[in-house]
mmCIF file of C-alpha atoms in Angstrom:
data_model
loop_
_atom_site.group_PDB
_atom_site.id
_atom_site.type_symbol
_atom_site.label_atom_id
_atom_site.label_comp_id
_atom_site.label_asym_id
_atom_site.label_seq_id
_atom_site.Cartn_x
_atom_site.Cartn_y
_atom_site.Cartn_z
ATOM 1 C CA VAL A 1 -2.698 58.772 59.175
ATOM 2 C CA ALA A 2 -1.182 60.964 62.161
ATOM 3 C CA MET A 3 -4.094 63.210 63.661
ATOM 4 C CA PRO A 4 -4.588 65.854 61.063
ATOM 5 C CA ARG A 5 -2.881 68.598 61.888
ATOM 6 C CA SER A 6 -3.153 69.100 65.210
ATOM 7 C CA GLY A 7 -4.421 71.964 66.844
ATOM 8 C CA LEU A 8 -6.227 72.980 70.073
ATOM 9 C CA ALA A 9 -6.839 75.089 72.759
ATOM 10 C CA LEU A 10 -7.464 73.160 74.792
ATOM 11 C CA PHE A 11 -10.499 72.268 76.783
ATOM 12 C CA VAL A 12 -12.952 70.720 78.045
ATOM 13 C CA THR A 13 -16.051 68.253 77.211
ATOM 14 C CA PHE A 14 -17.276 67.228 80.370
ATOM 15 C CA VAL A 15 -19.631 64.058 79.571
ATOM 16 C CA PRO A 16 -22.150 63.798 82.080
ATOM 17 C CA TRP A 17 -22.610 60.033 83.816
ATOM 18 C CA ALA A 18 -21.926 58.138 79.599
ATOM 19 C CA VAL A 19 -22.823 55.301 80.693
ATOM 20 C CA ALA A 20 -19.641 53.213 78.737
ATOM 21 C CA SER A 21 -17.379 49.820 80.063
ATOM 22 C CA LYS A 22 -15.337 51.777 81.639
ATOM 23 C CA CYS A 23 -12.193 54.266 80.077
ATOM 24 C CA PRO A 24 -9.827 53.729 77.035
ATOM 25 C CA SER A 25 -6.322 53.551 77.368
ATOM 26 C CA TYR A 26 -4.019 56.036 76.710
ATOM 27 C CA PRO A 27 -2.221 54.369 73.023
ATOM 28 C CA ALA A 28 -5.951 53.539 72.544
ATOM 29 C CA VAL A 29 -7.244 57.368 72.046
ATOM 30 C CA ALA A 30 -3.321 59.268 71.551
ATOM 31 C CA ASN A 31 -2.209 60.184 68.733
ATOM 32 C CA MET A 32 0.972 58.200 68.823
ATOM 33 C CA SER A 33 1.888 58.352 64.508
ATOM 34 C CA ASN A 34 2.758 62.437 66.057
ATOM 35 C CA PRO A 35 5.984 62.591 66.809
ATOM 36 C CA LEU A 36 5.071 65.543 68.364
ATOM 37 C CA VAL A 37 3.388 63.411 70.954
ATOM 38 C CA SER A 38 5.131 59.979 70.859
ATOM 39 C CA GLY A 39 8.003 62.471 71.898
ATOM 40 C CA PHE A 40 5.706 64.795 74.400
ATOM 41 C CA GLN A 41 8.364 67.111 75.979
ATOM 42 C CA LEU A 42 6.673 68.525 79.659
ATOM 43 C CA THR A 43 9.441 71.315 79.285
ATOM 44 C CA LYS A 44 7.804 72.667 76.268
ATOM 45 C CA PHE A 45 4.435 72.676 77.931
ATOM 46 C CA PRO A 46 4.817 75.742 80.638
ATOM 47 C CA GLY A 47 2.932 78.902 79.826
ATOM 48 C CA THR A 48 -0.511 80.395 78.489
ATOM 49 C CA TRP A 49 -3.266 77.994 77.185
ATOM 50 C CA TYR A 50 -6.144 79.747 76.377
ATOM 51 C CA GLU A 51 -9.468 76.909 76.508
ATOM 52 C CA VAL A 52 -11.218 77.708 73.446
ATOM 53 C CA TYR A 53 -13.176 74.577 73.547
ATOM 54 C CA SER A 54 -15.100 72.856 76.573
ATOM 55 C CA HIS A 55 -17.891 71.792 78.156
ATOM 56 C CA ASN A 56 -17.945 73.722 81.090
ATOM 57 C CA LEU A 57 -18.647 71.361 84.745
ATOM 58 C CA PRO A 58 -21.382 71.888 85.861
ATOM 59 C CA GLY A 59 -21.888 74.769 88.758
ATOM 60 C CA LEU A 60 -17.373 75.068 88.973
ATOM 61 C CA THR A 61 -17.272 76.437 85.508
ATOM 62 C CA SER A 62 -20.162 77.234 84.549
ATOM 63 C CA GLY A 63 -21.018 80.617 81.997
ATOM 64 C CA CYS A 64 -17.005 80.665 81.884
ATOM 65 C CA HIS A 65 -15.853 83.505 79.663
ATOM 66 C CA CYS A 66 -11.618 83.950 79.176
ATOM 67 C CA THR A 67 -10.707 80.724 80.493
ATOM 68 C CA LYS A 68 -6.642 79.857 80.380
ATOM 69 C CA TYR A 69 -4.361 78.699 82.124
ATOM 70 C CA ASN A 70 -0.634 79.657 83.062
ATOM 71 C CA VAL A 71 1.561 75.969 83.698
ATOM 72 C CA SER A 72 4.755 76.134 84.793
ATOM 73 C CA VAL A 73 7.582 72.768 85.432
ATOM 74 C CA GLY A 74 8.897 73.066 88.435
ATOM 75 C CA GLY A 75 11.698 69.862 89.107
ATOM 76 C CA ASP A 76 11.323 65.904 89.954
ATOM 77 C CA GLY A 77 8.381 65.820 87.845
ATOM 78 C CA HIS A 78 6.306 67.854 88.493
ATOM 79 C CA TRP A 79 4.408 71.110 87.129
ATOM 80 C CA ASN A 80 1.469 73.520 88.206
ATOM 81 C CA THR A 81 -1.471 75.101 86.164
ATOM 82 C CA THR A 82 -2.627 78.623 87.704
ATOM 83 C CA PHE A 83 -6.674 78.459 85.832
ATOM 84 C CA GLN A 84 -8.406 81.387 85.307
ATOM 85 C CA CYS A 85 -12.207 81.770 84.381
ATOM 86 C CA ARG A 86 -14.435 85.136 84.695
ATOM 87 C CA LYS A 87 -18.050 84.102 85.230
ATOM 88 C CA GLY A 88 -21.200 85.340 83.506
ATOM 89 C CA SER A 89 -19.312 88.301 81.242
ATOM 90 C CA GLN A 90 -16.011 88.845 79.816
ATOM 91 C CA ALA A 91 -16.097 92.171 82.146
ATOM 92 C CA ALA A 92 -16.341 89.480 85.670
ATOM 93 C CA LYS A 93 -13.772 89.588 87.644
ATOM 94 C CA PRO A 94 -11.533 86.029 87.674
ATOM 95 C CA THR A 95 -12.001 83.217 88.788
ATOM 96 C CA GLU A 96 -8.700 81.263 90.211
ATOM 97 C CA MET A 97 -7.987 77.810 90.672
ATOM 98 C CA LYS A 98 -4.553 75.882 90.991
ATOM 99 C CA SER A 99 -3.612 72.789 90.454
ATOM 100 C CA ASP A 100 -0.287 70.483 91.165
ATOM 101 C CA ASN A 101 0.684 67.635 89.224
ATOM 102 C CA GLN A 102 2.575 65.386 88.106
ATOM 103 C CA ALA A 103 4.549 63.782 84.835
ATOM 104 C CA SER A 104 4.324 60.864 82.826
ATOM 105 C CA THR A 105 5.625 57.863 84.897
ATOM 106 C CA ASP A 106 6.052 55.583 81.742
ATOM 107 C CA ALA A 107 8.506 56.565 79.300
ATOM 108 C CA ARG A 108 6.872 54.885 76.331
ATOM 109 C CA TYR A 109 3.794 57.507 76.826
ATOM 110 C CA PRO A 110 4.643 60.998 78.164
ATOM 111 C CA GLY A 111 1.872 62.853 77.606
ATOM 112 C CA MET A 112 0.077 60.707 79.974
ATOM 113 C CA LEU A 113 0.468 62.880 82.946
ATOM 114 C CA LYS A 114 -1.760 63.655 85.928
ATOM 115 C CA GLU A 115 -3.119 66.402 87.924
ATOM 116 C CA ALA A 116 -4.740 67.206 91.404
ATOM 117 C CA TRP A 117 -6.498 70.663 92.589
ATOM 118 C CA GLN A 118 -5.759 72.616 95.641
ATOM 119 C CA LEU A 119 -8.208 72.494 98.126
ATOM 120 C CA PRO A 120 -8.490 74.675 101.309
ATOM 121 C CA PHE A 121 -6.898 71.286 103.291
ATOM 122 C CA GLY A 122 -5.243 68.854 101.116
ATOM 123 C CA HIS A 123 -5.688 68.571 97.141
ATOM 124 C CA THR A 124 -8.317 66.481 94.742
ATOM 125 C CA PRO A 125 -7.854 62.856 94.185
ATOM 126 C CA ALA A 126 -4.705 62.490 91.024
ATOM 127 C CA THR A 127 -7.045 62.341 87.707
ATOM 128 C CA ASP A 128 -5.477 61.231 84.481
ATOM 129 C CA TYR A 129 -4.736 64.175 82.242
ATOM 130 C CA TRP A 130 -3.766 63.116 78.307
ATOM 131 C CA VAL A 131 -2.289 65.065 76.243
ATOM 132 C CA LEU A 132 -2.925 63.444 73.062
ATOM 133 C CA ASP A 133 -2.573 65.196 69.956
ATOM 134 C CA VAL A 134 0.114 68.707 70.031
ATOM 135 C CA ASP A 135 0.772 71.614 66.888
ATOM 136 C CA ALA A 136 4.328 73.162 66.738
ATOM 137 C CA ASP A 137 5.540 75.880 64.977
ATOM 138 C CA GLU A 138 8.740 75.896 63.121
ATOM 139 C CA HIS A 139 10.711 76.358 65.867
ATOM 140 C CA GLY A 140 8.744 73.842 67.769
ATOM 141 C CA ALA A 141 7.108 75.208 70.194
ATOM 142 C CA TYR A 142 3.949 73.929 71.562
ATOM 143 C CA GLN A 143 1.393 76.395 70.181
ATOM 144 C CA LYS A 144 -2.053 73.533 70.477
ATOM 145 C CA VAL A 145 -2.690 70.779 72.327
ATOM 146 C CA LEU A 146 -5.270 68.450 72.676
ATOM 147 C CA VAL A 147 -6.538 67.403 76.192
ATOM 148 C CA TYR A 148 -8.723 64.342 77.456
ATOM 149 C CA CYS A 149 -9.511 62.733 80.812
ATOM 150 C CA CYS A 150 -11.854 59.801 81.319
ATOM 151 C CA THR A 151 -12.792 58.504 84.989
ATOM 152 C CA SER A 152 -15.154 55.708 85.163
ATOM 153 C CA GLU A 153 -17.264 54.641 88.368
ATOM 154 C CA LEU A 154 -19.215 51.311 88.041
ATOM 155 C CA VAL A 155 -20.978 50.822 84.689
ATOM 156 C CA PHE A 156 -20.639 54.576 84.113
ATOM 157 C CA LYS A 157 -17.498 57.413 82.870
ATOM 158 C CA GLN A 158 -17.149 61.275 82.901
ATOM 159 C CA GLU A 159 -15.248 62.736 79.708
ATOM 160 C CA TRP A 160 -13.429 65.338 79.670
ATOM 161 C CA ILE A 161 -12.417 67.492 76.723
ATOM 162 C CA TYR A 162 -10.083 69.903 76.574
ATOM 163 C CA LEU A 163 -9.022 71.642 72.733
ATOM 164 C CA PHE A 164 -5.961 74.651 74.144
ATOM 165 C CA SER A 165 -4.203 77.533 72.065
ATOM 166 C CA ARG A 166 -1.331 79.682 72.770
ATOM 167 C CA VAL A 167 -3.840 82.131 71.518
ATOM 168 C CA PRO A 168 -7.514 82.835 72.204
ATOM 169 C CA ALA A 169 -8.934 81.485 68.950
ATOM 170 C CA LEU A 170 -8.689 77.994 66.753
ATOM 171 C CA SER A 171 -9.323 77.589 63.225
ATOM 172 C CA ASP A 172 -13.157 75.367 62.505
ATOM 173 C CA THR A 173 -10.014 73.138 60.123
ATOM 174 C CA ASP A 174 -8.660 72.374 62.986
ATOM 175 C CA HIS A 175 -11.860 72.247 65.459
ATOM 176 C CA ASP A 176 -13.428 69.982 63.231
ATOM 177 C CA LEU A 177 -9.954 67.539 62.616
ATOM 178 C CA TRP A 178 -9.747 66.552 66.149
ATOM 179 C CA MET A 179 -13.552 66.187 67.041
ATOM 180 C CA ALA A 180 -13.463 63.822 63.982
ATOM 181 C CA TYR A 181 -10.455 62.294 65.095
ATOM 182 C CA LEU A 182 -12.004 62.070 69.023
ATOM 183 C CA GLN A 183 -15.272 60.342 67.251
ATOM 184 C CA GLN A 184 -13.441 57.853 65.546
ATOM 185 C CA LYS A 185 -10.872 56.622 68.748
ATOM 186 C CA GLY A 186 -15.072 56.219 70.778
ATOM 187 C CA VAL A 187 -14.647 60.034 72.205
ATOM 188 C CA ASP A 188 -18.233 62.229 73.160
ATOM 189 C CA THR A 189 -18.201 65.361 71.550
ATOM 190 C CA THR A 190 -21.649 65.513 72.005
ATOM 191 C CA ASP A 191 -21.828 68.116 74.822
ATOM 192 C CA VAL A 192 -17.825 70.256 73.224
ATOM 193 C CA THR A 193 -19.029 74.022 72.789
ATOM 194 C CA LYS A 194 -17.064 77.255 72.391
ATOM 195 C CA VAL A 195 -15.235 79.325 75.739
ATOM 196 C CA PRO A 196 -16.595 83.398 74.809
ATOM 197 C CA GLN A 197 -12.653 84.875 74.588
ATOM 198 C CA ALA A 198 -13.753 87.875 72.928
ATOM 199 C CA GLY A 199 -13.315 91.252 75.144
ATOM 200 C CA CYS A 200 -10.944 89.407 77.258
ATOM 201 C CA GLY A 201 -9.042 92.641 77.914
ATOM 202 C CA VAL A 202 -11.820 94.088 80.028
ATOM 203 C CA GLY A 203 -12.731 93.654 83.581
ATOM 204 C CA SER A 204 -10.980 93.667 86.904
ATOM 205 C CA ASP A 205 -7.651 92.415 87.757
ATOM 206 C CA ILE A 206 -8.702 91.323 91.452
ATOM 207 C CA ILE A 207 -9.358 87.715 91.486
ATOM 208 C CA ILE A 208 -11.552 85.661 93.188
ATOM 209 C CA THR A 209 -9.713 82.078 94.628
ATOM 210 C CA VAL A 210 -12.692 79.123 94.946
#
């Protein structure tokens, strides 16, 4: 069954140090029955994505409002994101981070991307950034995306879940269907929460870069 009506709102669930064996493989969790996933096109990914649901990373993104990502695609399989959120309230000054990322190197799984965040010197190690499900409009333009990342250390693993949308909202139906899908795949969705997006046109345009 194709993932019940793809929804998105790319964002993130960080499940702190969940005890488990190891991270799943991409084909074990991706909705490969959806042609938009099996035939994922990075060229349709650029633009603004609102993080409608996520689990905030402790400290770094705790208390974030108005979280969004601006995605751009370059040559040689590279793509970039600019992350912004307003910590504490929708009127706060935006905090910004940037990442330099890579396209999939496996033609069988074009949604199996990599992400590396910029640091003052260099980048973080590249981590998986997996597109699990996609929903498009009647013209084929991507509108909602479900993204997943998992890292494992010894007997522990950490999972991130992103529910993204082109608009700062996601229907309850889309949210519930995606949560049910992930749970069926054995992904812990306990800490996925809604990111406040109301009133996000308010506040200073000054950006604090971290």
